[in-house]
């Protein structure tokens, strides 16, 4: 079936900009599949750390390509080799190392090919850093979601607290700043808005307001609703 029978919505933006929360909600309202590609980079990072490999070493990290299985179960929880790791991937050791893993070209190509397979012939909302620029370059709707770094750190801090993950606000802020830098300075597929992406600054917007803006954008483009 022609890909154009399906609609892809690409949502990109920096860490803790609220992408996952709004993308999940938008997908459920539209009855589209939601794919959190950051969870896949985190699952790969967890695999590297659990195998006692050095995440700062590209060659060592590359050695798991094709040898591990990353997918989503029926609850849309990310699984590593068949085990639900949705909680472990949010821990500090993963957050501290995931940007190194995400900067390695061969690992990106491995995960991008999985992402494209998942997205094939489906109505989909996919969030990440390079969805509109690389993974789903032909997406019908592209949104770049950002927010001030302090606001993003506050959000990540309260999210962690809710999940029972022990971090301070300062740790969240430092981690987000470091990841912003690495994510936007890597050679292959750095974080940047696609030329045809529509920007939304969510600093002073509620989740509901962001989702409404997205629905408006989709409507204006002539798709659904
Ligand atoms: O969205 P997140 O914070 O869970 O993403 C984790 C890391 O993975 C983040 O540092 C950037 C990286 N990432 C990426 O490089 N490309 C993607 N498509 C998704 C995430």
Coordinates of N, CA and C and ligand atoms in Angstrom, one line a residue:
X1 N 0.8 -1.2 0.0 CA 0.0 0.0 0.0 C 0.9 1.3 0.0
X2 N 0.5 2.2 -0.7 CA 1.3 3.5 -0.8 C 1.4 4.1 0.6
X3 N 2.6 4.6 0.9 CA 2.9 5.2 2.2 C 2.0 6.4 2.4
X4 N 1.6 7.0 1.3 CA 0.8 8.2 1.5 C -0.7 7.9 2.0
X5 N -1.0 6.7 2.0 CA -2.3 6.3 2.7 C -2.2 6.4 4.2
X6 N -1.0 6.6 4.7 CA -0.8 6.7 6.1 C -0.1 8.1 6.4
X7 N -0.3 8.5 7.6 CA 0.2 9.8 8.0 C 1.3 9.6 9.1
X8 N 2.4 10.3 8.8 CA 3.5 10.3 9.8 C 3.6 11.6 10.4
X9 N 3.7 11.7 11.7 CA 3.9 12.9 12.4 C 5.2 12.8 13.2
X10 N 6.2 13.7 12.8 CA 7.5 13.7 13.4 C 7.6 14.8 14.4
X11 N 8.0 14.5 15.7 CA 8.1 15.5 16.7 C 9.5 15.4 17.2
X12 N 10.3 16.5 17.0 CA 11.7 16.5 17.4 C 11.8 17.7 18.4
X13 N 12.9 17.6 19.2 CA 13.2 18.7 20.1 C 14.2 18.2 21.1
X14 N 14.8 19.1 22.0 CA 15.8 18.8 22.9 C 15.2 18.0 24.1
X15 N 16.1 17.5 24.9 CA 15.8 16.6 26.1 C 14.8 17.4 27.0
X16 N 13.8 16.6 27.5 CA 12.8 17.1 28.4 C 12.0 18.3 27.9
X17 N 11.8 18.4 26.6 CA 11.0 19.5 26.1 C 9.5 19.1 26.2
X18 N 9.2 17.9 26.7 CA 7.8 17.5 26.8 C 7.4 16.7 25.6
X19 N 8.3 16.3 24.7 CA 7.9 15.6 23.5 C 7.2 14.4 23.8
X20 N 7.7 13.5 24.6 CA 7.1 12.2 24.8 C 5.7 12.3 25.4
X21 N 5.5 13.2 26.4 CA 4.2 13.4 27.0 C 3.2 13.8 25.9
X22 N 3.5 14.8 25.2 CA 2.5 15.3 24.2 C 2.3 14.4 23.0
X23 N 3.4 13.8 22.6 CA 3.4 12.9 21.5 C 2.5 11.7 21.8
X24 N 2.6 11.2 23.0 CA 1.8 10.0 23.4 C 0.3 10.4 23.5
X25 N 0.1 11.6 24.0 CA -1.3 12.0 24.1 C -1.9 12.3 22.7
X26 N -1.2 12.9 21.9 CA -1.6 13.2 20.5 C -1.9 11.9 19.8
X27 N -1.0 10.9 19.9 CA -1.2 9.6 19.2 C -2.4 8.9 19.7
X28 N -2.7 9.0 21.0 CA -3.8 8.3 21.5 C -5.1 9.0 21.1
X29 N -5.1 10.3 21.0 CA -6.3 11.0 20.5 C -6.6 10.7 19.0
X30 N -5.5 10.5 18.2 CA -5.6 10.3 16.8 C -5.8 8.8 16.5
X31 N -5.6 8.0 17.5 CA -5.5 6.5 17.4 C -4.4 6.1 16.4
X32 N -3.2 6.8 16.6 CA -2.0 6.5 15.8 C -1.1 5.7 16.8
X33 N -0.1 5.0 16.2 CA 0.9 4.3 17.0 C 1.9 5.4 17.5
X34 N 2.3 5.3 18.7 CA 3.3 6.2 19.2 C 4.7 5.5 19.4
X35 N 5.7 6.1 18.9 CA 7.1 5.5 19.0 C 8.0 6.5 19.6
X36 N 8.6 6.1 20.8 CA 9.6 6.9 21.5 C 11.0 6.4 21.1
X37 N 11.6 7.1 20.2 CA 12.9 6.6 19.7 C 14.0 6.8 20.8
X38 N 13.8 7.8 21.6 CA 14.8 8.0 22.7 C 14.9 6.8 23.6
X39 N 13.8 6.1 23.8 CA 13.8 4.9 24.6 C 14.6 3.8 24.0
X40 N 14.7 3.8 22.6 CA 15.5 2.8 21.9 C 17.0 3.1 22.1
X41 N 17.4 4.4 22.1 CA 18.8 4.8 22.4 C 19.2 4.5 23.8
X42 N 18.2 4.7 24.7 CA 18.4 4.4 26.1 C 18.6 2.8 26.3
X43 N 17.7 2.1 25.6 CA 17.8 0.6 25.8 C 19.2 0.1 25.3
X44 N 19.6 0.7 24.2 CA 20.9 0.3 23.7 C 22.0 0.6 24.7
X45 N 21.9 1.8 25.3 CA 22.9 2.2 26.3 C 22.8 1.3 27.5
X46 N 21.7 0.9 27.9 CA 21.5 -0.1 29.1 C 22.2 -1.4 28.7
X47 N 22.1 -1.8 27.5 CA 22.7 -3.1 27.0 C 24.2 -2.9 27.1
X48 N 24.8 -1.8 26.7 CA 26.2 -1.5 26.8 C 26.7 -1.6 28.2
X49 N 26.0 -0.9 29.1 CA 26.4 -0.8 30.5 C 26.3 -2.2 31.2
X50 N 25.2 -2.9 30.9 CA 25.0 -4.2 31.5 C 26.0 -5.2 31.0
X51 N 26.6 -5.0 29.8 CA 27.7 -5.9 29.3 C 29.0 -5.4 29.8
X52 N 29.1 -4.5 30.7 CA 30.3 -3.9 31.2 C 31.2 -3.4 30.1
X53 N 30.6 -2.8 29.0 CA 31.3 -2.2 27.9 C 31.4 -0.7 28.3
X54 N 32.4 0.0 27.7 CA 32.6 1.4 27.9 C 31.8 2.2 26.9
X55 N 30.8 2.9 27.4 CA 29.9 3.7 26.5 C 30.7 4.8 25.8
X56 N 31.8 5.2 26.4 CA 32.6 6.3 25.8 C 33.5 5.8 24.6
X57 N 33.5 4.5 24.5 CA 34.3 3.9 23.5 C 33.4 3.4 22.3
X58 N 33.6 4.0 21.2 CA 32.6 3.7 20.0 C 32.8 2.3 19.6
X59 N 34.0 1.8 19.5 CA 34.2 0.4 18.9 C 33.6 -0.6 19.9
X60 N 33.8 -0.4 21.2 CA 33.2 -1.4 22.2 C 31.7 -1.3 22.1
X61 N 31.2 -0.1 22.0 CA 29.7 0.1 22.0 C 29.1 -0.5 20.7
X62 N 29.8 -0.4 19.6 CA 29.3 -0.9 18.3 C 29.2 -2.4 18.3
X63 N 29.9 -3.1 19.2 CA 30.0 -4.5 19.2 C 28.6 -5.2 19.5
X64 N 27.7 -4.5 19.9 CA 26.3 -5.1 20.2 C 25.4 -4.9 19.0
X65 N 25.8 -4.2 18.0 CA 24.9 -4.0 16.8 C 24.5 -5.3 16.2
X66 N 23.2 -5.6 16.0 CA 22.7 -6.8 15.4 C 22.7 -8.0 16.4
X67 N 23.2 -7.8 17.6 CA 23.3 -8.9 18.6 C 22.2 -8.7 19.7
X68 N 21.6 -7.5 19.7 CA 20.6 -7.3 20.8 C 19.2 -7.0 20.1
X69 N 18.2 -7.3 20.8 CA 16.9 -7.1 20.2 C 16.2 -5.9 21.0
X70 N 15.8 -4.9 20.3 CA 15.1 -3.8 20.9 C 13.7 -3.6 20.3
X71 N 12.6 -3.7 21.0 CA 11.3 -3.6 20.4 C 10.3 -3.0 21.5
X72 N 9.1 -2.9 21.1 CA 8.1 -2.4 22.1 C 7.0 -3.5 22.3
X73 N 6.6 -3.7 23.5 CA 5.6 -4.8 23.8 C 4.2 -4.2 23.6
X74 N 3.2 -5.1 23.9 CA 1.8 -4.7 23.6 C 1.4 -3.5 24.5
X75 N 2.1 -3.2 25.5 CA 1.8 -2.0 26.3 C 2.6 -0.8 25.9
X76 N 3.3 -1.0 24.8 CA 4.2 0.1 24.2 C 5.4 0.4 25.2
X77 N 5.8 -0.6 26.0 CA 7.0 -0.5 26.8 C 8.2 -1.0 26.1
X78 N 9.3 -0.3 26.2 CA 10.5 -0.7 25.5 C 11.1 -2.0 26.1
X79 N 11.5 -2.9 25.2 CA 12.0 -4.2 25.7 C 13.4 -4.4 25.1
X80 N 14.3 -4.9 26.0 CA 15.7 -5.3 25.6 C 15.8 -6.8 25.7
X81 N 16.0 -7.4 24.6 CA 16.1 -8.9 24.5 C 14.9 -9.5 25.2
X82 N 13.7 -9.0 24.9 CA 12.4 -9.5 25.4 C 12.0 -9.1 26.8
X83 N 12.9 -8.3 27.5 CA 12.6 -7.9 28.9 C 12.2 -6.4 28.9
X84 N 11.1 -6.2 29.6 CA 10.6 -4.8 29.7 C 11.7 -4.0 30.6
X85 N 12.3 -3.0 29.9 CA 13.3 -2.2 30.7 C 12.9 -0.7 30.8
X86 N 11.6 -0.5 30.7 CA 11.1 0.9 30.6 C 11.5 1.7 31.9
X87 N 11.6 1.0 33.0 CA 12.0 1.8 34.2 C 13.6 2.0 34.3
X88 N 14.3 0.9 34.0 CA 15.8 1.0 34.1 C 16.4 2.0 33.2
X89 N 15.7 2.2 32.0 CA 16.3 3.2 31.0 C 16.2 4.6 31.5
X90 N 15.4 4.9 32.6 CA 15.3 6.3 33.1 C 16.3 6.5 34.2
X91 N 17.1 5.5 34.6 CA 18.0 5.7 35.7 C 19.2 6.6 35.3
X92 N 19.9 7.2 36.3 CA 20.9 8.2 36.0 C 22.1 7.6 35.2
X93 N 22.5 6.4 35.4 CA 23.6 5.8 34.7 C 23.3 5.8 33.2
X94 N 22.1 5.5 32.8 CA 21.7 5.5 31.4 C 21.6 7.0 30.9
X95 N 21.0 7.8 31.6 CA 20.9 9.3 31.2 C 22.3 9.9 31.0
X96 N 23.2 9.5 31.8 CA 24.5 10.1 31.8 C 25.3 9.6 30.6
X97 N 25.0 8.4 30.0 CA 25.8 7.9 28.9 C 25.1 7.8 27.6
X98 N 23.8 8.1 27.5 CA 23.0 7.9 26.3 C 23.5 8.8 25.2
X99 N 23.9 10.0 25.5 CA 24.3 10.9 24.4 C 25.6 10.4 23.7
X100 N 26.5 9.7 24.4 CA 27.6 9.1 23.7 C 27.2 8.1 22.7
X101 N 26.3 7.2 23.2 CA 25.8 6.1 22.4 C 25.1 6.7 21.1
X102 N 24.3 7.7 21.3 CA 23.5 8.3 20.3 C 24.4 9.1 19.3
X103 N 25.7 9.3 19.6 CA 26.6 10.0 18.7 C 27.3 9.0 17.7
X104 N 27.1 7.7 17.9 CA 27.9 6.7 17.1 C 27.0 6.4 15.9
X105 N 27.6 6.7 14.7 CA 26.9 6.5 13.4 C 26.3 5.1 13.2
X106 N 27.1 4.1 13.5 CA 26.7 2.7 13.2 C 25.5 2.3 14.1
X107 N 25.5 2.8 15.3 CA 24.4 2.5 16.2 C 23.2 3.2 15.8
X108 N 23.4 4.5 15.3 CA 22.2 5.2 14.8 C 21.6 4.5 13.6
X109 N 22.5 4.0 12.7 CA 21.9 3.4 11.5 C 21.2 2.1 11.9
X110 N 21.7 1.4 12.8 CA 21.0 0.2 13.3 C 19.6 0.5 13.9
X111 N 19.6 1.5 14.7 CA 18.3 1.9 15.3 C 17.3 2.6 14.3
X112 N 17.9 3.4 13.4 CA 17.0 4.0 12.4 C 16.4 3.0 11.6
X113 N 17.1 1.9 11.2 CA 16.5 0.9 10.4 C 15.3 0.2 11.2
X114 N 15.5 0.0 12.5 CA 14.4 -0.6 13.3 C 13.2 0.4 13.3
X115 N 13.5 1.7 13.4 CA 12.5 2.7 13.5 C 11.7 2.8 12.2
X116 N 12.4 2.7 11.1 CA 11.7 2.8 9.8 C 10.8 1.6 9.6
X117 N 11.3 0.4 10.1 CA 10.5 -0.8 10.0 C 9.2 -0.7 10.8
X118 N 9.3 -0.1 12.0 CA 8.1 0.0 12.9 C 7.2 1.0 12.2
X119 N 7.7 2.0 11.6 CA 6.8 3.1 11.0 C 6.1 2.7 9.7
X120 N 6.7 1.7 9.0 CA 6.2 1.4 7.7 C 4.7 1.0 7.7
X121 N 4.0 1.7 6.7 CA 2.6 1.4 6.5 C 1.8 1.5 7.8
X122 N 2.0 2.6 8.5 CA 1.2 2.8 9.7 C 1.0 4.3 9.9
X123 N -0.1 4.6 10.5 CA -0.3 6.0 11.0 C 0.5 6.1 12.3
X124 N 1.4 7.1 12.3 CA 2.4 7.1 13.4 C 2.7 8.5 13.9
X125 N 3.0 8.5 15.2 CA 3.6 9.7 15.8 C 4.9 9.2 16.4
X126 N 6.0 9.8 15.9 CA 7.3 9.3 16.3 C 8.1 10.5 16.9
X127 N 8.7 10.4 18.1 CA 9.4 11.5 18.6 C 10.9 11.2 18.8
X128 N 11.7 12.2 18.7 CA 13.2 12.0 18.8 C 14.0 13.3 18.6
X129 N 15.1 13.2 17.8 CA 15.9 14.3 17.5 C 16.1 14.5 16.0
X130 N 16.0 13.4 15.3 CA 16.3 13.4 13.9 C 15.1 12.8 13.1
X131 N 13.9 12.8 13.6 CA 12.8 12.2 12.9 C 12.4 13.0 11.7
X132 N 12.3 14.3 11.8 CA 11.9 15.1 10.6 C 13.0 15.3 9.7
X133 N 14.3 15.2 10.2 CA 15.4 15.5 9.3 C 16.0 14.2 8.6
X134 N 15.7 13.1 9.2 CA 16.4 11.9 8.7 C 15.5 10.6 8.7
X135 N 15.0 10.3 9.9 CA 14.3 9.0 10.0 C 13.0 8.9 9.1
X136 N 12.2 10.0 9.2 CA 11.0 10.1 8.4 C 11.0 11.4 7.7
X137 N 12.0 11.6 6.8 CA 12.2 12.8 6.1 C 10.9 13.3 5.3
X138 N 10.1 12.3 4.9 CA 8.9 12.7 4.2 C 7.6 12.8 5.1
X139 N 7.8 12.9 6.3 CA 6.6 13.0 7.2 C 5.7 14.1 6.8
X140 N 4.4 13.8 6.9 CA 3.4 14.8 6.5 C 3.4 16.0 7.4
X141 N 3.7 15.8 8.7 CA 3.7 16.9 9.7 C 5.0 16.8 10.5
X142 N 5.7 17.9 10.6 CA 6.9 18.0 11.4 C 6.8 19.1 12.4
X143 N 7.1 18.7 13.6 CA 7.0 19.7 14.7 C 8.3 19.7 15.5
X144 N 8.8 20.9 15.8 CA 10.0 21.1 16.6 C 9.6 21.7 17.9
X145 N 9.7 20.9 19.0 CA 9.2 21.4 20.3 C 10.4 21.8 21.2
X146 N 10.3 23.0 21.7 CA 11.4 23.4 22.6 C 10.9 24.1 23.8
X147 N 11.7 24.3 24.8 CA 11.4 25.0 26.0 C 12.7 25.5 26.7
X148 N 12.6 26.5 27.5 CA 13.8 27.0 28.2 C 14.5 25.9 29.0
X149 N 15.8 25.9 29.1 CA 16.5 24.8 29.8 C 16.1 24.6 31.2
X150 N 15.9 25.8 32.0 CA 15.5 25.6 33.4 C 14.1 25.0 33.5
X151 N 13.2 25.3 32.6 CA 11.9 24.7 32.7 C 12.0 23.2 32.4
X152 N 12.8 22.9 31.4 CA 13.0 21.5 31.1 C 13.6 20.7 32.2
X153 N 14.5 21.3 33.0 CA 15.1 20.7 34.1 C 14.1 20.5 35.2
X154 N 13.2 21.5 35.4 CA 12.2 21.4 36.4 C 11.2 20.2 36.1
X155 N 10.9 20.1 34.8 CA 10.0 19.0 34.4 C 10.6 17.7 34.6
X156 N 11.9 17.5 34.2 CA 12.6 16.3 34.3 C 12.7 15.9 35.8
X157 N 12.9 16.9 36.6 CA 13.1 16.6 38.1 C 11.7 16.1 38.6
X158 N 10.6 16.7 38.3 CA 9.3 16.3 38.9 C 8.9 14.9 38.3
X159 N 9.3 14.7 37.0 CA 9.0 13.4 36.4 C 9.7 12.3 37.1
X160 N 11.0 12.5 37.4 CA 11.8 11.5 38.0 C 11.3 11.2 39.4
X161 N 10.9 12.3 40.1 CA 10.3 12.2 41.5 C 9.1 11.3 41.5
X162 N 8.2 11.6 40.5 CA 7.0 10.8 40.4 C 7.3 9.3 40.1
X163 N 8.4 9.1 39.4 CA 8.8 7.7 39.0 C 9.6 7.0 40.1
X164 N 9.9 7.8 41.2 CA 10.7 7.3 42.3 C 12.2 7.2 42.0
X165 N 12.6 8.0 41.0 CA 14.0 8.1 40.6 C 14.7 9.2 41.4
X166 N 15.8 8.9 42.1 CA 16.4 9.8 43.0 C 17.4 10.8 42.4
X167 N 17.0 12.0 42.0 CA 17.9 12.9 41.4 C 17.6 14.3 41.9
X168 N 18.6 15.2 41.9 CA 18.3 16.6 42.4 C 18.0 17.4 41.1
X169 N 17.4 18.6 41.4 CA 17.1 19.6 40.2 C 18.5 19.9 39.5
X170 N 19.5 20.1 40.3 CA 20.8 20.5 39.8 C 21.4 19.4 38.8
X171 N 21.2 18.2 39.3 CA 21.7 17.1 38.5 C 20.9 17.0 37.1
X172 N 19.6 17.2 37.2 CA 18.8 17.2 36.0 C 19.2 18.3 35.1
X173 N 19.5 19.5 35.6 CA 19.9 20.7 34.8 C 21.2 20.4 34.1
X174 N 22.2 19.9 34.9 CA 23.5 19.6 34.3 C 23.4 18.6 33.2
X175 N 22.6 17.5 33.5 CA 22.5 16.4 32.6 C 21.8 16.9 31.3
X176 N 20.8 17.7 31.4 CA 20.1 18.2 30.2 C 21.1 19.2 29.4
X177 N 21.8 20.0 30.1 CA 22.7 20.9 29.4 C 23.8 20.1 28.6
X178 N 24.3 19.1 29.3 CA 25.3 18.3 28.7 C 24.8 17.6 27.4
X179 N 23.6 17.0 27.6 CA 23.0 16.3 26.5 C 22.6 17.2 25.3
X180 N 22.1 18.4 25.6 CA 21.8 19.4 24.6 C 23.1 19.6 23.7
X181 N 24.2 19.8 24.4 CA 25.5 20.1 23.7 C 25.9 18.9 22.8
X182 N 25.9 17.7 23.5 CA 26.4 16.6 22.7 C 25.4 16.3 21.5
X183 N 24.1 16.3 21.8 CA 23.1 16.0 20.8 C 23.2 17.0 19.6
X184 N 23.5 18.3 19.9 CA 23.4 19.2 18.8 C 24.8 19.4 18.1
X185 N 25.9 18.8 18.7 CA 27.2 19.0 18.1 C 27.7 17.7 17.4
X186 N 27.0 16.6 17.4 CA 27.5 15.4 16.8 C 27.5 15.6 15.3
X187 N 28.4 14.7 14.6 CA 28.6 14.9 13.2 C 27.4 14.4 12.4
X188 N 26.9 13.2 12.9 CA 25.9 12.5 12.1 C 24.5 12.8 12.7
X189 N 23.6 13.4 11.9 CA 22.2 13.7 12.4 C 22.2 14.4 13.7
X190 N 22.8 15.6 13.8 CA 22.7 16.4 15.0 C 21.2 16.9 15.2
X191 N 20.9 17.2 16.5 CA 19.6 17.8 16.8 C 19.5 19.1 16.1
X192 N 18.6 19.3 15.2 CA 18.3 20.6 14.6 C 16.9 20.4 14.0
X193 N 16.2 21.6 13.9 CA 14.8 21.5 13.3 C 14.9 21.2 11.8
X194 N 14.0 20.5 11.2 CA 13.9 20.3 9.8 C 13.5 21.6 9.2
X195 N 13.9 21.9 7.9 CA 13.6 23.2 7.3 C 12.1 23.4 7.2
X196 N 11.3 22.3 7.1 CA 9.9 22.5 7.0 C 9.1 22.1 8.3
X197 N 9.9 22.2 9.5 CA 9.2 21.9 10.7 C 8.5 23.2 11.3
X198 N 7.5 23.0 12.0 CA 6.8 24.1 12.7 C 7.2 24.1 14.1
X199 N 7.7 25.3 14.6 CA 8.2 25.4 16.0 C 7.1 25.6 17.0
X200 N 7.2 25.0 18.1 CA 6.3 25.3 19.3 C 7.3 25.5 20.5
X201 N 7.1 26.6 21.2 CA 7.9 26.8 22.4 C 6.9 26.5 23.5
X202 N 7.2 25.5 24.3 CA 6.3 25.0 25.3 C 6.5 25.6 26.7
X203 N 7.5 26.5 26.8 CA 7.9 27.0 28.2 C 6.7 27.4 29.0
X204 N 5.8 28.2 28.4 CA 4.7 28.7 29.2 C 3.3 28.0 28.8
X205 N 3.4 26.8 28.2 CA 2.2 26.2 27.8 C 2.0 24.9 28.6
X206 N 0.7 24.6 28.8 CA 0.4 23.3 29.5 C 0.4 22.2 28.4
X207 N 0.4 21.0 28.9 CA 0.4 19.8 28.0 C -0.8 19.9 27.0
X208 N -2.0 20.3 27.6 CA -3.2 20.4 26.8 C -3.0 21.5 25.7
X209 N -2.4 22.6 26.1 CA -2.2 23.7 25.1 C -1.3 23.2 24.0
X210 N -0.2 22.5 24.3 CA 0.7 22.1 23.3 C 0.0 21.1 22.3
X211 N -0.8 20.1 22.9 CA -1.5 19.2 22.1 C -2.5 19.9 21.2
X212 N -3.2 20.9 21.7 CA -4.2 21.6 20.9 C -3.5 22.3 19.8
X213 N -2.3 22.9 20.0 CA -1.6 23.6 18.9 C -1.2 22.6 17.8
X214 N -0.8 21.4 18.3 CA -0.4 20.3 17.3 C -1.6 19.9 16.5
X215 N -2.8 19.8 17.1 CA -4.0 19.4 16.4 C -4.4 20.5 15.4
X216 N -4.2 21.7 15.8 CA -4.5 22.8 14.9 C -3.6 22.8 13.6
X217 N -2.3 22.5 13.9 CA -1.3 22.4 12.8 C -1.7 21.3 11.8
X218 N -2.1 20.1 12.4 CA -2.5 19.0 11.6 C -3.7 19.3 10.7
X219 N -4.6 20.0 11.4 CA -5.9 20.4 10.7 C -5.6 21.4 9.6
X220 N -4.8 22.4 9.9 CA -4.4 23.4 8.9 C -3.8 22.8 7.7
X221 N -3.0 21.7 7.9 CA -2.3 21.1 6.8 C -3.3 20.2 5.9
X222 N -4.5 20.1 6.4 CA -5.6 19.4 5.7 C -5.7 17.9 6.0
X223 N -5.0 17.5 7.1 CA -5.1 16.1 7.5 C -6.1 15.9 8.6
X224 N -6.9 15.0 8.5 CA -7.9 14.5 9.5 C -8.6 15.5 10.4
X225 N -9.2 15.0 11.4 CA -9.9 15.8 12.5 C -11.2 16.5 11.9
Ligands
LIG1 O1 14.3 11.7 24.3 P1 15.3 11.1 25.4 O2 15.8 12.1 26.4 O3 14.8 9.9 26.0 O4 16.5 10.7 24.5 C1 17.7 10.0 25.0 C2 18.9 10.4 24.2 O5 18.9 9.8 22.9 C3 19.2 11.9 24.0 O6 20.4 12.2 24.5 C4 19.2 12.1 22.5 C5 19.2 10.7 21.9 N1 18.3 10.6 20.8 C6 18.8 10.8 19.5 O7 19.9 11.1 19.4 N2 18.0 10.6 18.5 C7 16.7 10.2 18.6 N3 15.9 10.1 17.5 C8 16.1 10.1 19.9 C9 17.0 10.3 21.0

